[in-house]
Coordinates of C-alpha atoms in Angstrom, one line a residue:
M29 CA 17.7 15.2 19.2
A30 CA 19.8 12.5 17.7
N31 CA 20.7 11.1 21.1
N32 CA 17.1 11.1 22.5
S33 CA 17.4 8.2 24.9
L34 CA 13.6 7.9 25.3
S35 CA 13.1 7.6 21.5
I36 CA 15.7 4.9 21.4
G37 CA 14.1 3.1 24.4
F38 CA 10.7 3.1 22.7
F39 CA 12.3 1.9 19.5
F40 CA 14.0 -1.1 21.1
A41 CA 10.9 -1.9 23.1
F42 CA 8.9 -2.2 19.8
M43 CA 11.7 -4.2 18.2
V44 CA 11.8 -6.7 21.1
L45 CA 8.0 -7.1 21.1
T46 CA 7.8 -7.7 17.3
L47 CA 10.7 -10.1 17.4
L48 CA 8.9 -12.1 20.1
I49 CA 5.8 -12.1 17.9
T50 CA 8.0 -13.3 15.0
Y51 CA 9.5 -16.1 17.1
W52 CA 6.0 -17.2 18.1
A53 CA 4.7 -17.1 14.6
A54 CA 7.8 -18.9 13.2
R55 CA 6.9 -22.0 15.3
R56 CA 3.5 -22.1 13.6
T57 CA 4.5 -21.4 10.0
R58 CA 5.2 -24.8 8.3
T59 CA 3.2 -24.6 5.0
T60 CA 2.7 -22.1 2.2
E61 CA -0.9 -21.7 3.5
H62 CA 0.5 -20.5 6.8
F63 CA 3.3 -18.5 5.2
F64 CA 1.1 -16.5 2.7
A65 CA -2.3 -16.6 4.4
A66 CA -1.8 -17.4 8.1
G67 CA -3.8 -20.6 7.5
G68 CA -7.0 -18.6 7.1
E69 CA -7.2 -18.5 10.9
I70 CA -7.3 -14.7 11.4
T71 CA -10.6 -13.4 12.7
A72 CA -12.5 -10.6 11.1
W73 CA -11.7 -8.0 13.7
Q74 CA -8.0 -9.0 13.8
N75 CA -7.9 -8.8 10.0
G76 CA -9.7 -5.4 10.1
W77 CA -7.0 -4.0 12.4
A78 CA -4.3 -5.7 10.3
L79 CA -5.8 -4.2 7.1
A80 CA -5.8 -0.8 8.8
G81 CA -2.2 -1.4 9.8
D82 CA -1.3 -2.4 6.3
F83 CA -2.9 0.6 4.7
L84 CA -2.0 3.3 7.2
S85 CA 1.5 3.6 6.1
A86 CA 4.2 6.2 6.4
A87 CA 2.4 8.1 3.7
A88 CA -0.6 8.6 6.1
L89 CA 1.2 9.6 9.3
L90 CA 4.3 11.4 7.9
G91 CA 3.5 12.2 4.2
I92 CA 0.0 13.6 4.4
A93 CA 0.7 15.4 7.7
G94 CA 3.7 17.0 5.9
I95 CA 1.7 18.0 2.9
V96 CA -1.1 19.5 5.0
T97 CA 1.6 21.4 7.0
S98 CA 3.1 22.9 3.8
N99 CA -0.1 23.3 1.6
G100 CA -3.1 23.2 3.9
F101 CA -6.4 21.8 2.6
D102 CA -4.8 20.5 -0.6
G103 CA -3.2 17.7 1.4
M104 CA -6.6 16.1 2.2
V105 CA -6.9 14.9 -1.4
Y106 CA -4.8 12.0 -0.4
S107 CA -6.9 11.1 2.6
I108 CA -10.2 11.3 0.7
G109 CA -8.9 9.5 -2.3
W110 CA -7.6 6.6 -0.4
L111 CA -10.7 6.3 1.8
V112 CA -13.1 6.3 -1.2
G113 CA -11.4 3.2 -2.6
W114 CA -12.6 0.9 0.3
P115 CA -16.3 0.7 -0.7
I116 CA -15.1 -0.5 -4.2
I117 CA -13.2 -3.3 -2.4
L118 CA -16.2 -4.1 -0.2
F119 CA -18.9 -4.2 -2.9
L120 CA -17.0 -5.3 -6.0
I121 CA -13.8 -7.1 -5.2
V122 CA -13.7 -8.9 -1.8
E123 CA -16.2 -11.7 -2.5
P124 CA -14.8 -12.9 -5.9
L125 CA -11.3 -12.6 -4.5
R126 CA -12.1 -14.7 -1.4
N127 CA -14.2 -17.3 -3.1
V128 CA -12.1 -17.8 -6.2
G129 CA -8.5 -17.1 -5.3
K130 CA -5.9 -18.5 -3.0
F131 CA -3.0 -16.1 -2.4
T132 CA -2.9 -13.4 -5.0
F133 CA -5.3 -11.4 -7.2
A134 CA -3.8 -13.2 -10.2
D135 CA -5.6 -16.3 -9.0
V136 CA -8.9 -14.6 -10.0
V137 CA -7.7 -13.1 -13.3
A138 CA -6.2 -16.4 -14.4
Y139 CA -9.0 -18.6 -13.1
R140 CA -10.7 -19.2 -16.5
L141 CA -7.8 -18.0 -18.7
S142 CA -4.4 -19.4 -19.7
Q143 CA -2.4 -19.5 -16.5
K144 CA 1.2 -18.9 -17.7
P145 CA 0.8 -15.6 -19.7
V146 CA -1.7 -14.1 -17.3
R147 CA 0.3 -14.8 -14.2
L148 CA 3.6 -13.6 -15.8
A149 CA 1.9 -10.3 -16.8
A150 CA 0.3 -10.0 -13.3
A151 CA 3.7 -10.5 -11.7
V152 CA 5.1 -7.6 -13.7
G153 CA 2.3 -5.3 -12.7
T154 CA 2.3 -6.4 -9.1
L155 CA 6.1 -6.0 -8.6
A156 CA 6.0 -2.5 -10.2
V157 CA 3.4 -1.4 -7.7
I158 CA 5.1 -3.0 -4.8
L159 CA 8.5 -1.5 -5.6
F160 CA 7.1 2.1 -5.9
Y161 CA 5.3 1.7 -2.6
L162 CA 8.3 0.2 -1.0
I163 CA 10.4 3.2 -2.0
A164 CA 8.0 5.5 -0.2
Q165 CA 8.2 3.5 3.0
M166 CA 12.0 3.0 2.9
V167 CA 12.6 6.7 2.3
A168 CA 10.4 7.7 5.2
T169 CA 11.8 5.1 7.5
G170 CA 15.4 6.0 6.6
S171 CA 14.7 9.7 7.3
L172 CA 13.2 8.9 10.7
I173 CA 16.0 6.6 11.8
K174 CA 18.5 9.3 10.7
L175 CA 16.6 11.9 12.8
L176 CA 16.2 9.5 15.7
F177 CA 19.7 8.0 16.0
G178 CA 21.8 10.4 14.0
L179 CA 22.9 7.5 11.8
P180 CA 23.8 8.2 8.1
Y181 CA 20.7 7.8 5.9
T182 CA 22.2 4.8 4.0
W183 CA 22.7 2.9 7.3
S184 CA 19.2 3.8 8.4
V185 CA 17.7 2.3 5.3
A186 CA 19.8 -0.8 5.6
L187 CA 18.7 -1.3 9.3
V188 CA 15.0 -1.1 8.2
G189 CA 15.6 -3.6 5.4
A190 CA 17.3 -6.0 7.9
A191 CA 14.4 -5.9 10.3
M192 CA 11.9 -6.3 7.5
L193 CA 13.8 -9.4 6.3
I194 CA 13.6 -11.1 9.7
Y195 CA 9.8 -10.5 10.1
V196 CA 8.9 -12.0 6.7
L197 CA 11.6 -14.6 6.4
F198 CA 10.7 -16.3 9.7
G199 CA 7.2 -15.3 10.6
G200 CA 5.4 -15.1 7.3
M201 CA 1.8 -13.8 7.2
L202 CA 1.0 -14.7 10.9
A203 CA 3.9 -12.6 12.2
T204 CA 3.2 -9.8 9.7
T205 CA -0.5 -9.8 10.8
W206 CA 0.1 -9.4 14.5
V207 CA 2.9 -6.8 13.9
Q208 CA 0.2 -4.9 11.9
V209 CA -2.3 -5.2 14.7
V210 CA 0.1 -3.9 17.3
K211 CA 1.2 -1.2 15.0
A212 CA -2.3 -0.1 14.1
A213 CA -3.2 0.1 17.8
L214 CA -0.1 2.2 18.6
L215 CA -0.7 4.4 15.5
L216 CA -4.3 5.2 16.4
A217 CA -3.4 5.8 20.1
G218 CA -0.5 8.1 19.1
G219 CA -2.7 10.0 16.5
V220 CA -5.5 10.6 19.0
I221 CA -3.1 11.8 21.8
L222 CA -1.2 14.1 19.4
A223 CA -4.5 15.6 18.0
V224 CA -5.8 16.1 21.6
L225 CA -2.5 17.8 22.6
V226 CA -2.8 20.1 19.6
L227 CA -6.4 21.0 20.3
M228 CA -5.6 21.8 23.9
H229 CA -3.8 24.9 22.5
F230 CA -7.0 25.9 20.8
E231 CA -9.6 25.3 23.5
M232 CA -10.4 21.9 22.1
N233 CA -12.0 23.5 19.1
P234 CA -10.7 22.5 15.6
L235 CA -12.3 25.7 14.1
K236 CA -10.0 27.8 16.2
L237 CA -7.0 25.8 14.9
F238 CA -8.1 26.4 11.3
A239 CA -8.7 30.1 12.0
A240 CA -5.2 30.4 13.5
A241 CA -3.7 28.8 10.4
A242 CA -5.6 31.2 8.1
E243 CA -4.6 34.2 10.2
K244 CA -0.9 33.2 10.0
Y245 CA -0.6 32.0 6.4
G246 CA -3.7 33.4 4.7
T247 CA -7.1 32.0 3.9
R248 CA -5.8 30.1 0.9
V249 CA -4.6 27.3 3.2
L250 CA -8.3 26.5 3.9
Q251 CA -9.2 26.4 0.2
P252 CA -8.6 23.8 -2.5
G253 CA -5.8 25.1 -4.8
S254 CA -3.0 23.9 -7.0
K255 CA -0.1 23.4 -4.7
V256 CA -0.2 19.6 -4.5
V257 CA -1.2 19.1 -8.1
S258 CA -0.3 21.1 -11.2
G259 CA -3.9 21.7 -12.3
Q260 CA -7.4 20.3 -12.6
W261 CA -6.5 17.4 -14.8
D262 CA -3.7 16.4 -12.5
A263 CA -6.1 16.6 -9.6
I264 CA -8.6 14.3 -11.3
S265 CA -5.7 12.0 -12.3
L266 CA -4.5 11.8 -8.7
G267 CA -8.0 11.1 -7.4
L268 CA -8.5 8.3 -9.9
G269 CA -5.2 6.7 -9.0
L270 CA -5.9 6.8 -5.2
M271 CA -9.5 5.6 -5.5
F272 CA -9.1 2.7 -7.9
G273 CA -5.5 2.0 -6.9
T274 CA -6.7 1.2 -3.4
A275 CA -8.9 -1.5 -4.8
A276 CA -6.0 -3.0 -6.7
M277 CA -3.1 -2.9 -4.2
P278 CA -1.6 -6.4 -4.0
H279 CA -0.8 -6.4 -0.2
V280 CA -4.3 -5.2 0.6
L281 CA -6.0 -7.7 -1.6
M282 CA -3.8 -10.5 -0.2
R283 CA -5.3 -10.0 3.3
V284 CA -8.7 -11.2 2.1
Y285 CA -7.3 -14.8 2.1
T286 CA -6.2 -14.7 5.8
V287 CA -9.8 -15.1 7.1
R288 CA -12.1 -18.1 7.1
D289 CA -14.8 -17.1 4.6
S290 CA -16.2 -14.2 2.5
K291 CA -18.4 -13.0 5.4
A292 CA -15.4 -12.5 7.6
A293 CA -13.5 -10.8 4.7
R294 CA -16.4 -8.3 4.3
L295 CA -16.5 -7.6 8.0
S296 CA -12.8 -7.1 8.1
I297 CA -13.1 -4.5 5.3
L298 CA -15.8 -2.7 7.3
Y299 CA -13.7 -2.6 10.4
A300 CA -10.7 -1.4 8.4
T301 CA -12.6 1.4 6.7
G302 CA -13.9 2.8 10.0
L303 CA -10.4 2.7 11.6
I304 CA -8.7 4.3 8.5
G305 CA -11.4 7.0 8.2
F306 CA -11.1 7.9 11.9
F307 CA -7.3 8.1 11.7
H308 CA -7.3 10.4 8.6
L309 CA -9.4 12.9 10.6
M310 CA -6.7 13.0 13.2
V311 CA -4.1 13.6 10.5
F312 CA -5.9 16.7 9.3
I313 CA -5.6 18.1 12.8
I314 CA -2.0 17.0 13.1
G315 CA -1.1 18.7 9.8
F316 CA -2.7 22.0 10.6
G317 CA -1.3 21.8 14.2
A318 CA 2.2 21.4 12.7
M319 CA 1.6 24.4 10.4
V320 CA 0.6 26.7 13.3
L321 CA 2.7 25.4 16.2
V322 CA 5.9 24.3 14.3
G323 CA 5.8 26.1 11.0
P324 CA 6.3 24.8 7.5
E325 CA 9.8 26.3 7.3
A326 CA 11.0 24.4 10.4
V327 CA 9.5 21.2 9.0
M328 CA 11.2 21.5 5.6
K329 CA 14.5 22.4 7.3
A330 CA 14.3 19.1 9.2
G331 CA 14.7 17.4 5.8
G332 CA 12.9 14.3 4.4
G333 CA 10.7 16.2 2.0
G334 CA 8.4 17.5 4.8
N335 CA 7.9 14.1 6.3
M336 CA 9.0 15.1 9.8
A337 CA 6.0 17.3 10.5
A338 CA 4.3 14.8 12.9
P339 CA 7.4 14.0 15.0
L340 CA 8.4 17.7 15.3
L341 CA 4.8 18.5 16.4
A342 CA 5.0 15.8 19.0
L343 CA 8.3 17.3 20.3
T344 CA 6.6 20.8 20.5
V345 CA 3.4 19.8 22.3
G346 CA 4.5 16.7 24.2
G347 CA 8.2 17.1 24.9
D348 CA 11.0 14.5 24.6
A349 CA 9.0 11.5 25.9
F350 CA 6.1 12.0 23.5
F351 CA 8.5 12.7 20.6
G352 CA 10.1 9.3 21.4
F353 CA 6.8 7.6 21.4
I354 CA 5.6 9.1 18.1
C355 CA 9.0 8.3 16.5
A356 CA 8.6 4.7 17.7
V357 CA 5.0 4.6 16.4
A358 CA 6.1 6.0 13.0
F359 CA 8.9 3.5 12.8
A360 CA 6.5 0.6 13.7
T361 CA 4.1 2.0 11.0
M362 CA 6.7 1.9 8.3
L363 CA 8.3 -1.4 9.3
A364 CA 5.0 -3.2 9.4
V365 CA 3.9 -1.9 6.0
V366 CA 7.2 -2.7 4.4
A367 CA 6.9 -6.3 5.8
G368 CA 3.4 -6.6 4.3
L369 CA 4.5 -5.3 0.9
T370 CA 7.5 -7.7 0.9
L371 CA 5.2 -10.6 1.6
S372 CA 3.0 -9.7 -1.2
G373 CA 5.9 -9.5 -3.6
V374 CA 7.1 -12.8 -2.4
A375 CA 3.7 -14.4 -3.0
T376 CA 3.8 -13.2 -6.5
L377 CA 7.2 -14.5 -7.2
C378 CA 6.7 -17.8 -5.5
H379 CA 3.0 -18.7 -6.0
D380 CA 2.4 -17.0 -9.4
V381 CA 5.7 -17.3 -11.2
W382 CA 7.6 -20.3 -9.7
T383 CA 4.8 -22.6 -8.6
N384 CA 2.2 -22.0 -11.4
V385 CA 4.4 -20.9 -14.3
V386 CA 7.8 -22.5 -13.9
R387 CA 6.7 -25.7 -12.1
H388 CA 3.2 -25.9 -13.5
G389 CA 1.7 -26.5 -10.0
T390 CA 3.9 -29.4 -9.1
A391 CA 6.3 -27.8 -6.6
S392 CA 6.3 -29.4 -3.2
E393 CA 5.5 -27.4 0.0
A394 CA 9.2 -27.5 1.0
E395 CA 10.3 -26.2 -2.4
Q396 CA 7.7 -23.4 -2.3
L397 CA 8.8 -22.3 1.1
K398 CA 12.5 -22.3 0.0
V399 CA 11.7 -20.2 -3.0
A400 CA 9.6 -17.8 -0.9
R401 CA 12.5 -17.2 1.5
I402 CA 15.0 -16.7 -1.4
A403 CA 12.5 -14.2 -2.9
T404 CA 12.2 -12.4 0.5
V405 CA 16.0 -11.8 0.6
A406 CA 16.0 -10.6 -3.0
I407 CA 13.1 -8.1 -2.5
S408 CA 14.7 -6.8 0.7
V409 CA 18.0 -6.0 -1.0
L410 CA 16.2 -4.3 -3.8
A411 CA 14.1 -2.2 -1.4
I412 CA 17.2 -1.0 0.4
V413 CA 18.9 0.0 -2.9
L414 CA 15.8 1.9 -4.1
G415 CA 15.3 3.5 -0.7
I416 CA 18.8 5.0 -0.9
T417 CA 18.4 6.1 -4.5
F418 CA 15.2 8.1 -3.9
E419 CA 16.3 9.9 -0.7
G420 CA 14.4 13.1 0.0
Q421 CA 11.1 12.3 -1.8
N422 CA 7.8 13.0 0.0
V423 CA 6.4 9.6 0.9
A424 CA 2.7 10.5 0.3
F425 CA 3.6 11.6 -3.2
M426 CA 5.6 8.5 -4.0
A427 CA 2.8 6.3 -2.6
G428 CA 0.4 8.1 -4.8
L429 CA 2.5 7.0 -7.8
A430 CA 2.2 3.4 -6.7
F431 CA -1.5 3.7 -6.5
S432 CA -1.6 5.2 -10.0
I433 CA 0.3 2.2 -11.4
A434 CA -2.0 -0.2 -9.5
C435 CA -5.2 1.3 -10.9
A436 CA -3.9 1.0 -14.5
A437 CA -2.1 -2.3 -14.2
N438 CA -4.3 -4.4 -11.9
F439 CA -7.8 -2.9 -11.6
P440 CA -9.0 -3.2 -15.2
S441 CA -8.0 -6.8 -15.7
L442 CA -9.4 -7.8 -12.2
V443 CA -12.8 -6.2 -12.8
L444 CA -13.2 -7.4 -16.3
A445 CA -12.2 -11.0 -15.3
I446 CA -15.0 -10.9 -12.8
I447 CA -17.8 -9.3 -14.7
W448 CA -17.2 -9.8 -18.5
R449 CA -17.7 -13.2 -20.1
R450 CA -16.0 -12.0 -23.3
F451 CA -12.7 -11.2 -21.6
T452 CA -9.8 -13.3 -23.0
T453 CA -6.2 -14.2 -22.2
P454 CA -4.6 -11.9 -24.8
A455 CA -6.8 -9.0 -23.5
A456 CA -5.7 -9.6 -19.9
V457 CA -2.0 -9.7 -20.8
A458 CA -2.3 -6.6 -23.0
S459 CA -4.3 -4.7 -20.4
I460 CA -1.8 -5.4 -17.6
M461 CA 1.3 -4.7 -19.6
I462 CA 0.0 -1.5 -21.3
G463 CA -1.3 -0.3 -17.9
T464 CA 2.1 -0.9 -16.3
L465 CA 4.3 0.3 -19.1
S466 CA 2.2 3.4 -19.9
S467 CA 2.2 4.4 -16.2
L468 CA 6.0 4.0 -15.9
V469 CA 6.7 5.9 -19.1
L470 CA 4.4 8.7 -18.2
I471 CA 6.1 9.0 -14.8
A472 CA 9.5 8.9 -16.3
L473 CA 8.6 11.8 -18.7
S474 CA 6.9 13.9 -15.9
P475 CA 8.3 16.5 -13.6
T476 CA 8.5 13.7 -10.9
I477 CA 11.6 12.2 -12.5
Q478 CA 12.8 14.9 -14.8
V479 CA 12.8 17.7 -12.2
D480 CA 12.5 16.2 -8.7
V481 CA 14.9 13.2 -9.2
L482 CA 17.2 14.2 -12.1
G483 CA 17.3 17.8 -11.1
K484 CA 16.6 19.4 -14.5
P485 CA 15.1 22.9 -14.5
L486 CA 11.4 22.9 -15.2
A487 CA 11.8 25.7 -17.7
Q488 CA 14.3 23.6 -19.6
V489 CA 12.3 20.4 -19.9
S490 CA 8.8 21.8 -20.2
G491 CA 9.4 22.8 -23.8
A492 CA 10.5 19.4 -24.9
W493 CA 8.1 17.4 -27.2
W494 CA 8.3 14.4 -25.0
F495 CA 7.6 16.2 -21.7
V496 CA 4.4 15.2 -19.8
S497 CA 3.2 17.9 -17.5
L498 CA 0.9 15.5 -15.4
R499 CA 2.6 14.3 -12.3
N500 CA 0.0 11.5 -11.9
P501 CA -0.6 9.3 -14.9
A502 CA -3.9 7.5 -14.0
I503 CA -6.2 9.7 -16.1
I504 CA -4.4 8.4 -19.2
S505 CA -3.1 5.0 -18.2
M506 CA -6.2 3.5 -16.6
P507 CA -8.7 4.4 -19.5
L508 CA -6.0 3.2 -21.9
S509 CA -5.7 -0.1 -20.1
F510 CA -9.5 -0.6 -20.1
A511 CA -9.7 0.3 -23.8
V512 CA -7.0 -2.1 -24.8
A513 CA -8.6 -4.9 -22.8
I514 CA -12.0 -4.4 -24.5
A515 CA -10.5 -4.0 -28.0
V516 CA -8.4 -7.1 -27.8
S517 CA -11.2 -9.1 -26.2
L518 CA -13.5 -8.2 -29.2
L519 CA -10.8 -9.1 -31.7
T520 CA -10.0 -12.5 -30.1
R521 CA -12.0 -15.5 -29.1
E522 CA -11.3 -18.0 -26.3
T523 CA -13.8 -20.8 -26.1
N524 CA -12.6 -22.3 -22.8
A525 CA -12.7 -18.9 -21.1
D526 CA -16.2 -18.2 -22.3
G527 CA -17.4 -21.6 -21.2
R528 CA -16.0 -21.4 -17.7
F529 CA -17.5 -18.0 -17.0
D530 CA -20.7 -19.5 -15.5
E531 CA -18.6 -21.8 -13.3
M532 CA -16.6 -18.9 -12.0
Q533 CA -19.8 -16.9 -11.2
H534 CA -21.2 -19.9 -9.3
R535 CA -18.1 -20.0 -7.2
I536 CA -18.1 -16.3 -6.6
L537 CA -21.7 -16.4 -5.3
F538 CA -21.7 -19.7 -3.4
G539 CA -18.0 -20.3 -2.6
R540 CA -15.9 -23.4 -3.3
S541 CA -17.6 -26.6 -4.3
R542 CA -16.1 -30.0 -3.9
T543 CA -17.3 -31.0 -7.4
M544 CA -15.6 -28.0 -9.1
P545 CA -12.1 -28.0 -10.5
Q546 CA -9.7 -26.0 -8.4
S547 CA -8.0 -24.1 -11.2
A548 CA -6.8 -21.3 -9.1
E549 CA -5.1 -23.5 -6.6

């Protein structure tokens, strides 16, 4: 399997295609506007496919398919949770973000508040989210390259990090967007073909597939249970994290700026929602197909925390050629998402921290591009180190933690900045920091770190006073972040912020005006 020449051929074909895209994009990337937002020249349908590519990560193809294979119906909580977040973006987030901001969500939060403290706090929250999500992608990609080439896991992760570095460093948002479009098309095609090949074993009837799963592993695989989460509160917490975290993921929100106006941004969200919803239906069939045709034991034996369910299913139903194609698609999926995440982190470090905090908006275009490229190298190295450290974790689960942090760190401050006149700078900083830190502390004290990463026996740590049984912290950290924001706002007063609320609302509704100050820029 490690010497599968077809897999390696598909892999190199994708690499050549994406490097050509990067070369083409590099010749058109000369300003920060092009580097971070592709000059706003992406059309709605292109951005819809790119959004789908950004969002349909390794967690969707490998992680959820693996969880469904091992746990049945429970794995769908991830698909449903992630999908429900998109209407929140469409109806609440996208228009304010497109009309008020420039590159990051911090542009909106800081628009009528003090720039320096808000942007620094937003950078902390954004980087925490991005790093957790990067871990998920790097772990899955490393496992796949190890399976595909037979390379040691460490070298596999380093190879992915090097490719990611090239895409972002030279091509910026334009290259990342077209890599996402190509990847989304390949992913949807691969998912549909794999689902059809599975259903051919069951007379093209999904109900017969589910019946076969129930006959082999019991009817509980078709019922909601407690295999993925530790109980009802953990289930609610996971759902909150996935739903509101989707509406606060920095790399998703950043794509709003790549189109011409808010109408195109809304259309692109609609296209993305349809594509993502359709793909998750395919994942359901792929997961149950792997359960019946491959078996959970064989999937777990392949390593990677159950992440190899889809590739092994492709080998079973389509042979070596299709296995190679699905491995290449999975690789493209992870690499593209990693590039998008890296670009989002770079935008935070360059635009929010360096340009607006350190240089107070006076940095030249050349200086900003130089800082952006240095930040790209730094984030790439960090992603490789973290990917190696967290080897063996299920990617859907790790991605779920990233969404939990996003919903507590970013979502409350973003929503309150848009809708509440009374919101102040101290409240925004306190909300973001409490949301981020509480999420990280709760994760550190949960079974996720104590049992899965540190290897301590559950019976030993479960009796400790500091132990938190919830694997997903959103049910505590998000309400806490909202409560802190509201309490601090009521205890403080900021005349300038209050006075500029109407100006911000005008800009949200009618777009940018030439007579208005460009605070966010």
